[in-house]
PDB file of C-alpha atoms in Angstrom:
ATOM      1  CA  MET U 133       0.000   0.000   0.000  1.00  0.00           C
ATOM      2  CA  LYS U 134       1.302   3.428  -1.001  1.00  0.00           C
ATOM      3  CA  ARG U 135       2.372   5.472   2.018  1.00  0.00           C
ATOM      4  CA  GLU U 136       1.399   9.116   2.416  1.00  0.00           C
ATOM      5  CA  PHE U 137       4.440  11.327   2.813  1.00  0.00           C
ATOM      6  CA  LEU U 138       2.904  14.000   5.073  1.00  0.00           C
ATOM      7  CA  LYS U 139       1.384  11.368   7.340  1.00  0.00           C
ATOM      8  CA  TRP U 140       4.773   9.632   7.514  1.00  0.00           C
ATOM      9  CA  LEU U 141       6.575  12.911   8.208  1.00  0.00           C
ATOM     10  CA  SER U 142       4.137  13.779  11.002  1.00  0.00           C
ATOM     11  CA  THR U 143       5.502  10.860  13.065  1.00  0.00           C
ATOM     12  CA  PHE U 144       9.037  12.297  13.154  1.00  0.00           C
ATOM     13  CA  ARG U 145      10.426  12.953  16.634  1.00  0.00           C
ATOM     14  CA  ASP U 146      11.754  16.117  18.252  1.00  0.00           C
ATOM     15  CA  SER U 147      14.511  14.196  19.992  1.00  0.00           C
ATOM     16  CA  ILE U 148      15.878  10.731  20.696  1.00  0.00           C
ATOM     17  CA  ALA U 149      18.118  11.865  23.539  1.00  0.00           C
ATOM     18  CA  THR U 150      18.945   9.303  26.201  1.00  0.00           C
ATOM     19  CA  TYR U 151      19.782  10.118  29.835  1.00  0.00           C
ATOM     20  CA  SER U 152      23.516  10.119  29.076  1.00  0.00           C
ATOM     21  CA  TYR U 153      23.118  12.316  25.975  1.00  0.00           C
ATOM     22  CA  TYR U 154      23.384  15.601  27.882  1.00  0.00           C
ATOM     23  CA  VAL U 155      26.460  14.804  29.970  1.00  0.00           C
ATOM     24  CA  ASP U 156      28.441  11.571  30.132  1.00  0.00           C
ATOM     25  CA  PHE U 157      29.281  11.784  33.825  1.00  0.00           C
ATOM     26  CA  GLU U 158      31.163   8.495  33.796  1.00  0.00           C
ATOM     27  CA  LYS U 159      33.573  10.034  31.298  1.00  0.00           C
ATOM     28  CA  VAL U 160      33.717  13.301  33.274  1.00  0.00           C
ATOM     29  CA  PHE U 161      34.591  11.614  36.564  1.00  0.00           C
ATOM     30  CA  GLY U 162      37.058   9.319  34.811  1.00  0.00           C
ATOM     31  CA  ASN U 163      38.939  12.265  33.328  1.00  0.00           C
ATOM     32  CA  VAL U 164      39.109  13.999  36.720  1.00  0.00           C
ATOM     33  CA  ASP U 165      40.332  10.831  38.438  1.00  0.00           C
ATOM     34  CA  LEU U 166      43.289  10.671  36.037  1.00  0.00           C
ATOM     35  CA  ILE U 167      44.718  13.894  37.503  1.00  0.00           C
ATOM     36  CA  LYS U 168      43.166  13.888  40.982  1.00  0.00           C
ATOM     37  CA  VAL U 169      46.472  13.475  42.837  1.00  0.00           C
ATOM     38  CA  GLU U 170      48.108  16.316  40.911  1.00  0.00           C
ATOM     39  CA  LEU U 171      45.087  18.575  41.416  1.00  0.00           C
ATOM     40  CA  ASN U 172      45.223  17.968  45.149  1.00  0.00           C
ATOM     41  CA  ILE U 173      48.865  19.043  45.158  1.00  0.00           C
ATOM     42  CA  LEU U 174      47.969  22.247  43.315  1.00  0.00           C
ATOM     43  CA  ASN U 175      45.142  22.835  45.793  1.00  0.00           C
ATOM     44  CA  SER U 176      47.831  24.047  48.218  1.00  0.00           C
ATOM     45  CA  LEU U 177      48.150  27.163  46.056  1.00  0.00           C
ATOM     46  CA  ILE U 178      44.606  28.325  46.772  1.00  0.00           C
ATOM     47  CA  GLY U 179      44.786  31.520  48.804  1.00  0.00           C
ATOM     48  CA  SER U 180      48.578  31.613  48.659  1.00  0.00           C
ATOM     49  CA  LYS U 181      50.258  34.967  49.360  1.00  0.00           C
ATOM     50  CA  ASN U 182      53.468  33.852  47.650  1.00  0.00           C
ATOM     51  CA  ILE U 183      51.924  31.898  44.808  1.00  0.00           C
ATOM     52  CA  LYS U 184      54.727  32.382  42.290  1.00  0.00           C
ATOM     53  CA  GLU U 185      57.400  30.972  44.602  1.00  0.00           C
ATOM     54  CA  GLU U 186      55.159  28.171  45.860  1.00  0.00           C
ATOM     55  CA  PHE U 187      54.139  27.172  42.321  1.00  0.00           C
ATOM     56  CA  GLU U 188      57.755  27.010  41.169  1.00  0.00           C
ATOM     57  CA  LEU U 189      58.654  24.846  44.177  1.00  0.00           C
ATOM     58  CA  ILE U 190      55.754  22.487  43.410  1.00  0.00           C
ATOM     59  CA  VAL U 191      56.809  22.136  39.766  1.00  0.00           C
ATOM     60  CA  TYR U 192      60.410  21.508  40.878  1.00  0.00           C
ATOM     61  CA  LYS U 193      59.296  18.729  43.245  1.00  0.00           C
ATOM     62  CA  TYR U 194      56.312  17.458  41.257  1.00  0.00           C
ATOM     63  CA  PRO U 195      56.764  18.288  37.546  1.00  0.00           C
ATOM     64  CA  GLU U 196      53.843  15.970  36.735  1.00  0.00           C
ATOM     65  CA  THR U 197      51.490  18.667  38.062  1.00  0.00           C
ATOM     66  CA  LEU U 198      52.111  20.604  34.828  1.00  0.00           C
ATOM     67  CA  LYS U 199      49.731  18.279  32.959  1.00  0.00           C
ATOM     68  CA  CYS U 200      46.818  19.777  34.918  1.00  0.00           C
ATOM     69  CA  ILE U 201      47.323  23.311  33.650  1.00  0.00           C
ATOM     70  CA  PRO U 202      45.583  23.069  30.234  1.00  0.00           C
ATOM     71  CA  ILE U 203      42.313  21.767  31.696  1.00  0.00           C
ATOM     72  CA  LEU U 204      42.321  24.681  34.180  1.00  0.00           C
ATOM     73  CA  LEU U 205      41.883  26.811  31.055  1.00  0.00           C
ATOM     74  CA  ALA U 206      39.291  24.429  29.584  1.00  0.00           C
ATOM     75  CA  VAL U 207      41.795  23.148  27.007  1.00  0.00           C
ATOM     76  CA  ARG U 208      41.918  19.440  26.156  1.00  0.00           C
ATOM     77  CA  GLN U 209      45.250  19.233  24.328  1.00  0.00           C
ATOM     78  CA  SER U 210      48.546  19.163  26.205  1.00  0.00           C
ATOM     79  CA  GLU U 211      50.142  21.876  24.096  1.00  0.00           C
ATOM     80  CA  ILE U 212      49.103  25.529  24.117  1.00  0.00           C
ATOM     81  CA  SER U 213      50.353  28.158  21.676  1.00  0.00           C
ATOM     82  CA  ILE U 214      50.685  31.762  22.814  1.00  0.00           C
ATOM     83  CA  THR U 215      51.356  34.926  20.828  1.00  0.00           C
ATOM     84  CA  ASP U 216      52.260  38.221  22.524  1.00  0.00           C
ATOM     85  CA  GLU U 217      54.381  41.297  21.846  1.00  0.00           C
ATOM     86  CA  SER U 218      57.524  39.181  22.171  1.00  0.00           C
ATOM     87  CA  GLY U 219      56.525  36.609  19.571  1.00  0.00           C
ATOM     88  CA  SER U 220      54.910  33.186  19.423  1.00  0.00           C
ATOM     89  CA  PHE U 221      55.545  30.420  21.937  1.00  0.00           C
ATOM     90  CA  ASN U 222      54.501  26.833  22.345  1.00  0.00           C
ATOM     91  CA  PHE U 223      54.036  25.410  25.847  1.00  0.00           C
ATOM     92  CA  ASN U 224      54.073  21.648  26.292  1.00  0.00           C
ATOM     93  CA  PHE U 225      52.446  20.514  29.545  1.00  0.00           C
ATOM     94  CA  SER U 226      52.757  16.759  29.091  1.00  0.00           C
ATOM     95  CA  THR U 227      56.447  17.012  29.831  1.00  0.00           C
ATOM     96  CA  GLN U 228      58.648  19.867  31.009  1.00  0.00           C
ATOM     97  CA  THR U 229      60.238  21.421  27.934  1.00  0.00           C
ATOM     98  CA  ARG U 230      60.683  24.963  29.280  1.00  0.00           C
ATOM     99  CA  SER U 231      62.158  26.502  32.414  1.00  0.00           C
ATOM    100  CA  ILE U 232      60.024  26.583  35.541  1.00  0.00           C
ATOM    101  CA  SER U 233      60.030  30.373  35.425  1.00  0.00           C
ATOM    102  CA  GLU U 234      58.485  30.289  31.935  1.00  0.00           C
ATOM    103  CA  TYR U 235      55.654  28.085  33.174  1.00  0.00           C
ATOM    104  CA  SER U 236      55.262  30.438  36.117  1.00  0.00           C
ATOM    105  CA  ASN U 237      55.026  33.365  33.726  1.00  0.00           C
ATOM    106  CA  PHE U 238      52.355  31.478  31.784  1.00  0.00           C
ATOM    107  CA  MET U 239      50.327  30.950  34.962  1.00  0.00           C
ATOM    108  CA  GLU U 240      50.558  34.630  35.829  1.00  0.00           C
ATOM    109  CA  LYS U 241      49.687  36.035  32.408  1.00  0.00           C
ATOM    110  CA  SER U 242      46.880  33.530  31.795  1.00  0.00           C
ATOM    111  CA  GLY U 243      45.171  34.612  35.016  1.00  0.00           C
ATOM    112  CA  LEU U 244      45.509  31.269  36.769  1.00  0.00           C
ATOM    113  CA  PHE U 245      47.575  32.700  39.616  1.00  0.00           C
ATOM    114  CA  ASP U 246      44.844  35.262  40.236  1.00  0.00           C
ATOM    115  CA  LEU U 247      42.197  32.540  40.118  1.00  0.00           C
ATOM    116  CA  LEU U 248      44.016  30.521  42.790  1.00  0.00           C
ATOM    117  CA  SER U 249      45.470  33.158  45.073  1.00  0.00           C
ATOM    118  CA  ASN U 250      42.311  35.230  45.376  1.00  0.00           C
ATOM    119  CA  HIS U 251      40.048  32.320  46.376  1.00  0.00           C
ATOM    120  CA  LEU U 252      38.019  32.483  43.160  1.00  0.00           C
ATOM    121  CA  VAL U 253      37.894  28.690  43.445  1.00  0.00           C
ATOM    122  CA  ASN U 254      37.833  26.628  46.626  1.00  0.00           C
ATOM    123  CA  ASN U 255      38.827  23.222  45.287  1.00  0.00           C
ATOM    124  CA  LEU U 256      40.460  22.350  41.976  1.00  0.00           C
ATOM    125  CA  ILE U 257      38.822  18.933  41.782  1.00  0.00           C
ATOM    126  CA  ASP U 258      35.381  20.546  41.928  1.00  0.00           C
ATOM    127  CA  TYR U 259      36.527  23.240  39.501  1.00  0.00           C
ATOM    128  CA  VAL U 260      37.859  20.747  36.947  1.00  0.00           C
ATOM    129  CA  THR U 261      34.752  18.594  37.330  1.00  0.00           C
ATOM    130  CA  GLY U 262      32.749  21.653  36.277  1.00  0.00           C
ATOM    131  CA  ILE U 263      35.039  22.308  33.321  1.00  0.00           C
ATOM    132  CA  GLU U 264      34.867  18.665  32.201  1.00  0.00           C
ATOM    133  CA  THR U 265      31.080  18.791  32.434  1.00  0.00           C
ATOM    134  CA  GLY U 266      30.997  21.878  30.229  1.00  0.00           C
ATOM    135  CA  LEU U 267      33.405  20.436  27.684  1.00  0.00           C
ATOM    136  CA  ASP U 268      31.492  17.167  27.579  1.00  0.00           C
ATOM    137  CA  SER U 269      28.259  18.997  26.759  1.00  0.00           C
ATOM    138  CA  ASN U 270      29.978  20.126  23.556  1.00  0.00           C
ATOM    139  CA  GLY U 271      30.092  16.474  22.559  1.00  0.00           C
ATOM    140  CA  ARG U 272      26.321  16.244  22.255  1.00  0.00           C
ATOM    141  CA  LYS U 273      26.435  16.635  18.493  1.00  0.00           C
ATOM    142  CA  ASN U 274      28.703  13.607  18.130  1.00  0.00           C
ATOM    143  CA  ARG U 275      26.632  11.608  20.602  1.00  0.00           C
ATOM    144  CA  GLY U 276      23.474  12.604  18.729  1.00  0.00           C
ATOM    145  CA  GLY U 277      24.816  11.052  15.555  1.00  0.00           C
ATOM    146  CA  HIS U 278      25.403   7.774  17.348  1.00  0.00           C
ATOM    147  CA  LEU U 279      21.994   7.732  19.034  1.00  0.00           C
ATOM    148  CA  MET U 280      20.179   6.891  15.802  1.00  0.00           C
ATOM    149  CA  GLU U 281      22.775   4.248  14.968  1.00  0.00           C
ATOM    150  CA  ASP U 282      22.313   2.660  18.384  1.00  0.00           C
ATOM    151  CA  LEU U 283      18.534   2.748  18.006  1.00  0.00           C
ATOM    152  CA  VAL U 284      18.607   1.160  14.558  1.00  0.00           C
ATOM    153  CA  GLU U 285      21.031  -1.492  15.773  1.00  0.00           C
ATOM    154  CA  SER U 286      18.736  -2.367  18.669  1.00  0.00           C
ATOM    155  CA  TYR U 287      15.889  -3.041  16.225  1.00  0.00           C
ATOM    156  CA  ILE U 288      18.166  -5.093  13.952  1.00  0.00           C
ATOM    157  CA  GLN U 289      18.963  -7.253  16.964  1.00  0.00           C
ATOM    158  CA  LYS U 290      15.291  -7.485  17.957  1.00  0.00           C
ATOM    159  CA  ALA U 291      14.603  -8.779  14.454  1.00  0.00           C
ATOM    160  CA  GLY U 292      16.857 -11.729  15.282  1.00  0.00           C
ATOM    161  CA  PHE U 293      20.138 -10.735  13.656  1.00  0.00           C
ATOM    162  CA  VAL U 294      23.510 -11.305  15.318  1.00  0.00           C
ATOM    163  CA  LYS U 295      26.462  -8.930  15.013  1.00  0.00           C
ATOM    164  CA  ASP U 296      29.328 -10.192  12.839  1.00  0.00           C
ATOM    165  CA  LYS U 297      27.253 -13.198  11.869  1.00  0.00           C
ATOM    166  CA  ASN U 298      24.429 -11.876   9.729  1.00  0.00           C
ATOM    167  CA  TYR U 299      24.670  -8.165  10.380  1.00  0.00           C
ATOM    168  CA  PHE U 300      27.785  -6.036  10.317  1.00  0.00           C
ATOM    169  CA  LYS U 301      28.610  -2.530  11.471  1.00  0.00           C
ATOM    170  CA  GLU U 302      30.503   0.063   9.423  1.00  0.00           C
ATOM    171  CA  MET U 303      31.374  -1.803   6.246  1.00  0.00           C
ATOM    172  CA  TYR U 304      33.028  -0.258   3.211  1.00  0.00           C
ATOM    173  CA  ILE U 305      31.966  -1.031  -0.349  1.00  0.00           C
ATOM    174  CA  HIS U 306      35.154  -2.982  -1.048  1.00  0.00           C
ATOM    175  CA  GLU U 307      34.598  -5.092   2.098  1.00  0.00           C
ATOM    176  CA  ILE U 308      31.066  -5.972   1.004  1.00  0.00           C
ATOM    177  CA  SER U 309      32.264  -6.856  -2.495  1.00  0.00           C
ATOM    178  CA  SER U 310      35.096  -8.985  -1.162  1.00  0.00           C
ATOM    179  CA  LYS U 311      33.042 -10.800   1.468  1.00  0.00           C
ATOM    180  CA  TRP U 312      30.147 -11.825  -0.768  1.00  0.00           C
ATOM    181  CA  GLY U 313      31.606 -11.547  -4.275  1.00  0.00           C
ATOM    182  CA  ILE U 314      29.160  -8.908  -5.467  1.00  0.00           C
ATOM    183  CA  ASP U 315      29.936  -6.239  -8.042  1.00  0.00           C
ATOM    184  CA  LEU U 316      29.137  -2.844  -6.533  1.00  0.00           C
ATOM    185  CA  SER U 317      30.823  -0.724  -9.179  1.00  0.00           C
ATOM    186  CA  ALA U 318      27.461   0.899  -9.966  1.00  0.00           C
ATOM    187  CA  ILE U 319      27.509   2.670  -6.606  1.00  0.00           C
ATOM    188  CA  SER U 320      31.264   3.195  -6.344  1.00  0.00           C
ATOM    189  CA  ASN U 321      31.759   5.064  -9.621  1.00  0.00           C
ATOM    190  CA  GLN U 322      33.525   2.056 -11.093  1.00  0.00           C
ATOM    191  CA  GLY U 323      35.632   1.619  -7.975  1.00  0.00           C
ATOM    192  CA  LYS U 324      36.723   5.265  -7.756  1.00  0.00           C
ATOM    193  CA  MET U 325      34.570   6.088  -4.731  1.00  0.00           C
ATOM    194  CA  GLU U 326      34.817   4.343  -1.366  1.00  0.00           C
ATOM    195  CA  LYS U 327      31.723   4.571   0.801  1.00  0.00           C
ATOM    196  CA  ARG U 328      31.093   3.181   4.251  1.00  0.00           C
ATOM    197  CA  PHE U 329      27.621   2.038   5.276  1.00  0.00           C
ATOM    198  CA  ASP U 330      26.493   2.219   8.896  1.00  0.00           C
ATOM    199  CA  PHE U 331      25.186  -1.365   8.816  1.00  0.00           C
ATOM    200  CA  VAL U 332      24.956  -4.285   6.433  1.00  0.00           C
ATOM    201  CA  VAL U 333      22.366  -7.032   6.959  1.00  0.00           C
ATOM    202  CA  LYS U 334      22.863 -10.298   5.086  1.00  0.00           C
ATOM    203  CA  THR U 335      20.042 -12.747   4.448  1.00  0.00           C
ATOM    204  CA  ASP U 336      19.949 -15.810   2.217  1.00  0.00           C
ATOM    205  CA  LYS U 337      18.641 -13.805  -0.719  1.00  0.00           C
ATOM    206  CA  MET U 338      19.796 -10.238  -0.228  1.00  0.00           C
ATOM    207  CA  ILE U 339      22.481  -7.862   1.022  1.00  0.00           C
ATOM    208  CA  TYR U 340      20.967  -4.794   2.700  1.00  0.00           C
ATOM    209  CA  ALA U 341      23.233  -1.749   3.012  1.00  0.00           C
ATOM    210  CA  ILE U 342      21.914   0.665   5.630  1.00  0.00           C
ATOM    211  CA  GLU U 343      22.433   4.357   6.344  1.00  0.00           C
ATOM    212  CA  THR U 344      21.058   6.056   9.465  1.00  0.00           C
ATOM    213  CA  ASN U 345      20.711   9.640  10.634  1.00  0.00           C
ATOM    214  CA  PHE U 346      18.593  11.878  12.843  1.00  0.00           C
ATOM    215  CA  TYR U 347      18.207  15.615  12.365  1.00  0.00           C
ATOM    216  CA  GLY U 348      16.799  17.587  15.268  1.00  0.00           C
ATOM    217  CA  SER U 349      17.368  20.871  13.438  1.00  0.00           C
ATOM    218  CA  GLY U 350      17.444  22.018   9.844  1.00  0.00           C
ATOM    219  CA  GLY U 351      20.296  23.046   7.579  1.00  0.00           C
ATOM    220  CA  SER U 352      21.667  22.756   4.066  1.00  0.00           C
ATOM    221  CA  LYS U 353      23.121  19.328   4.817  1.00  0.00           C
ATOM    222  CA  LEU U 354      19.642  17.795   4.871  1.00  0.00           C
ATOM    223  CA  ASN U 355      18.923  18.728   1.257  1.00  0.00           C
ATOM    224  CA  GLU U 356      22.298  17.357   0.203  1.00  0.00           C
ATOM    225  CA  THR U 357      21.672  14.122   2.103  1.00  0.00           C
ATOM    226  CA  ALA U 358      18.239  13.606   0.545  1.00  0.00           C
ATOM    227  CA  ARG U 359      19.583  14.152  -2.969  1.00  0.00           C
ATOM    228  CA  SER U 360      22.625  11.914  -2.531  1.00  0.00           C
ATOM    229  CA  TYR U 361      20.585   9.053  -1.058  1.00  0.00           C
ATOM    230  CA  LYS U 362      18.058   9.387  -3.875  1.00  0.00           C
ATOM    231  CA  THR U 363      20.902   8.878  -6.346  1.00  0.00           C
ATOM    232  CA  LEU U 364      22.416   6.055  -4.309  1.00  0.00           C
ATOM    233  CA  SER U 365      19.074   4.261  -4.152  1.00  0.00           C
ATOM    234  CA  SER U 366      18.558   4.424  -7.915  1.00  0.00           C
ATOM    235  CA  GLU U 367      22.086   3.108  -8.504  1.00  0.00           C
ATOM    236  CA  ALA U 368      21.574   0.291  -5.989  1.00  0.00           C
ATOM    237  CA  ASP U 369      18.374  -0.750  -7.789  1.00  0.00           C
ATOM    238  CA  THR U 370      20.497  -1.818 -10.775  1.00  0.00           C
ATOM    239  CA  ILE U 371      22.419  -4.382  -8.704  1.00  0.00           C
ATOM    240  CA  ASN U 372      20.900  -7.845  -8.272  1.00  0.00           C
ATOM    241  CA  GLY U 373      20.948  -9.103  -4.703  1.00  0.00           C
ATOM    242  CA  PHE U 374      21.651  -5.672  -3.219  1.00  0.00           C
ATOM    243  CA  THR U 375      19.275  -3.208  -1.552  1.00  0.00           C
ATOM    244  CA  PHE U 376      19.928   0.218  -0.085  1.00  0.00           C
ATOM    245  CA  VAL U 377      17.906   1.083   3.050  1.00  0.00           C
ATOM    246  CA  TRP U 378      17.698   4.455   4.763  1.00  0.00           C
ATOM    247  CA  PHE U 379      16.469   4.989   8.328  1.00  0.00           C
ATOM    248  CA  THR U 380      16.006   8.648   9.172  1.00  0.00           C
ATOM    249  CA  ASP U 381      13.961  10.829  11.510  1.00  0.00           C
ATOM    250  CA  GLY U 382      13.894  14.185  13.279  1.00  0.00           C
ATOM    251  CA  LYS U 383      11.896  17.399  13.100  1.00  0.00           C
ATOM    252  CA  GLY U 384      14.780  19.033  11.269  1.00  0.00           C
ATOM    253  CA  TRP U 385      13.411  17.449   8.099  1.00  0.00           C
ATOM    254  CA  ILE U 386      10.394  19.755   8.175  1.00  0.00           C
ATOM    255  CA  SER U 387      12.593  22.566   6.812  1.00  0.00           C
ATOM    256  CA  ALA U 388      13.759  20.294   3.985  1.00  0.00           C
ATOM    257  CA  LYS U 389      10.583  18.325   3.423  1.00  0.00           C
ATOM    258  CA  ASN U 390      10.414  19.028  -0.324  1.00  0.00           C
ATOM    259  CA  ASN U 391      13.736  17.333  -0.997  1.00  0.00           C
ATOM    260  CA  LEU U 392      12.880  14.527   1.388  1.00  0.00           C
ATOM    261  CA  GLU U 393       9.534  14.011  -0.361  1.00  0.00           C
ATOM    262  CA  GLU U 394      11.274  13.743  -3.736  1.00  0.00           C
ATOM    263  CA  THR U 395      13.428  10.952  -2.342  1.00  0.00           C
ATOM    264  CA  PHE U 396      10.471   9.349  -0.560  1.00  0.00           C
ATOM    265  CA  ASP U 397       8.504   9.204  -3.814  1.00  0.00           C
ATOM    266  CA  VAL U 398      11.166   7.201  -5.652  1.00  0.00           C
ATOM    267  CA  MET U 399      12.900   5.287  -2.851  1.00  0.00           C
ATOM    268  CA  GLU U 400      11.015   2.241  -1.640  1.00  0.00           C
ATOM    269  CA  ASN U 401      13.110   1.483   1.418  1.00  0.00           C
ATOM    270  CA  ILE U 402      13.138   4.702   3.428  1.00  0.00           C
ATOM    271  CA  TYR U 403      11.867   4.391   7.000  1.00  0.00           C
ATOM    272  CA  CYS U 404      11.546   6.281  10.264  1.00  0.00           C
ATOM    273  CA  ILE U 405      11.496   5.346  13.947  1.00  0.00           C
ATOM    274  CA  LYS U 406       7.750   4.725  13.891  1.00  0.00           C
ATOM    275  CA  ASP U 407       8.276   2.203  11.090  1.00  0.00           C
ATOM    276  CA  MET U 408      10.840   0.380  13.214  1.00  0.00           C
ATOM    277  CA  GLU U 409       8.443   0.326  16.153  1.00  0.00           C
ATOM    278  CA  ASN U 410       5.835  -1.194  13.850  1.00  0.00           C
ATOM    279  CA  GLY U 411       8.151  -4.082  12.957  1.00  0.00           C
ATOM    280  CA  VAL U 412       9.373  -3.039   9.517  1.00  0.00           C
ATOM    281  CA  MET U 413      12.681  -4.847   9.935  1.00  0.00           C
ATOM    282  CA  ARG U 414      11.085  -8.248  10.351  1.00  0.00           C
ATOM    283  CA  GLU U 415       9.090  -7.597   7.183  1.00  0.00           C
ATOM    284  CA  LEU U 416      12.009  -6.169   5.213  1.00  0.00           C
ATOM    285  CA  PHE U 417      14.958  -8.387   6.033  1.00  0.00           C
ATOM    286  CA  LYS U 418      13.878 -11.741   4.638  1.00  0.00           C
TER     287      LYS U 418
END
C-alpha cells in the first residue's frame, strides 16, 4: 500500500536523547580521576600569598602537576600556543620542555595565579569537574549522531540478527564486495569512490546496506543528504541481490521536506522510527 508522505513525516520525533546524551558523567569523573592526585597538590596554592614561589617549588618537586594546567583553562590538548608582543611560543604541559620560570610566567599572564590566590575557586577537583562537564556537553552533536545508529542497531537485533554473523557494522563497499563476491561498481563510480555504510544485513537472498541519521534541526546538509541518497538508491536498484535502506527521523526534516519528499517518492526502502516500532525490519529483512 502506497504510504502518504505527510502522514509519515508527522511521526518524526523532536529528539531521541537518552539520559547520558546531555552529559556523560562516567567520562567526566574518569577524566578527573586521572589527575586527581596532581590537582590535590595544586590545591595548596589556593589563597597563597606567595603563589609564584610556591608554584615554582611544586613544579620543581612534582613536575607531573604541569599536565593539569591546560584543563584549568578548559583546554583538552597538552600543548598551548601563545602569541604576545615578544613573539609566538609553544608550551608543552605533558612534559617539562621549558624553564620553571616560563611556566610560572604562563600561569601569571593567563590569570591562573589570580584565580588561585584570590580564592576564586575553593577546590580544583570541583573546579575541573565543572570544566569537564561543560566540555562534555559540547560532545552532544557527536553523541546525537550515534543515538540513531544505536537505536537502529537495537531493532536489527530485535529482528533476530547477530552482530558479525548476519549483520555487520561500518562496512566499506570494497569489504562488502570482497566478502560476498558482489559487483558494486554501480555505486562506487567504477571503484573510484569508497563509501562506508552504517550497517549491512545479510540474508539468504539479499544484502541490505543501511544508512542512518537523525536531524533535530534544519540546515543545508539535509537537502544534500536527501539528494545523494536518492541517487544512491537508484544506482543500488540496478544491482541484483543488493538493496539500499535508509532509516532517518527528526523534526529538522520539516525545513527540507520538499527534498525529502522527492526521495520518498522514488525510494522504496526509506523508514523512520515509527516504522521500526511497527516491525518493519522483520518484514524487510527476509
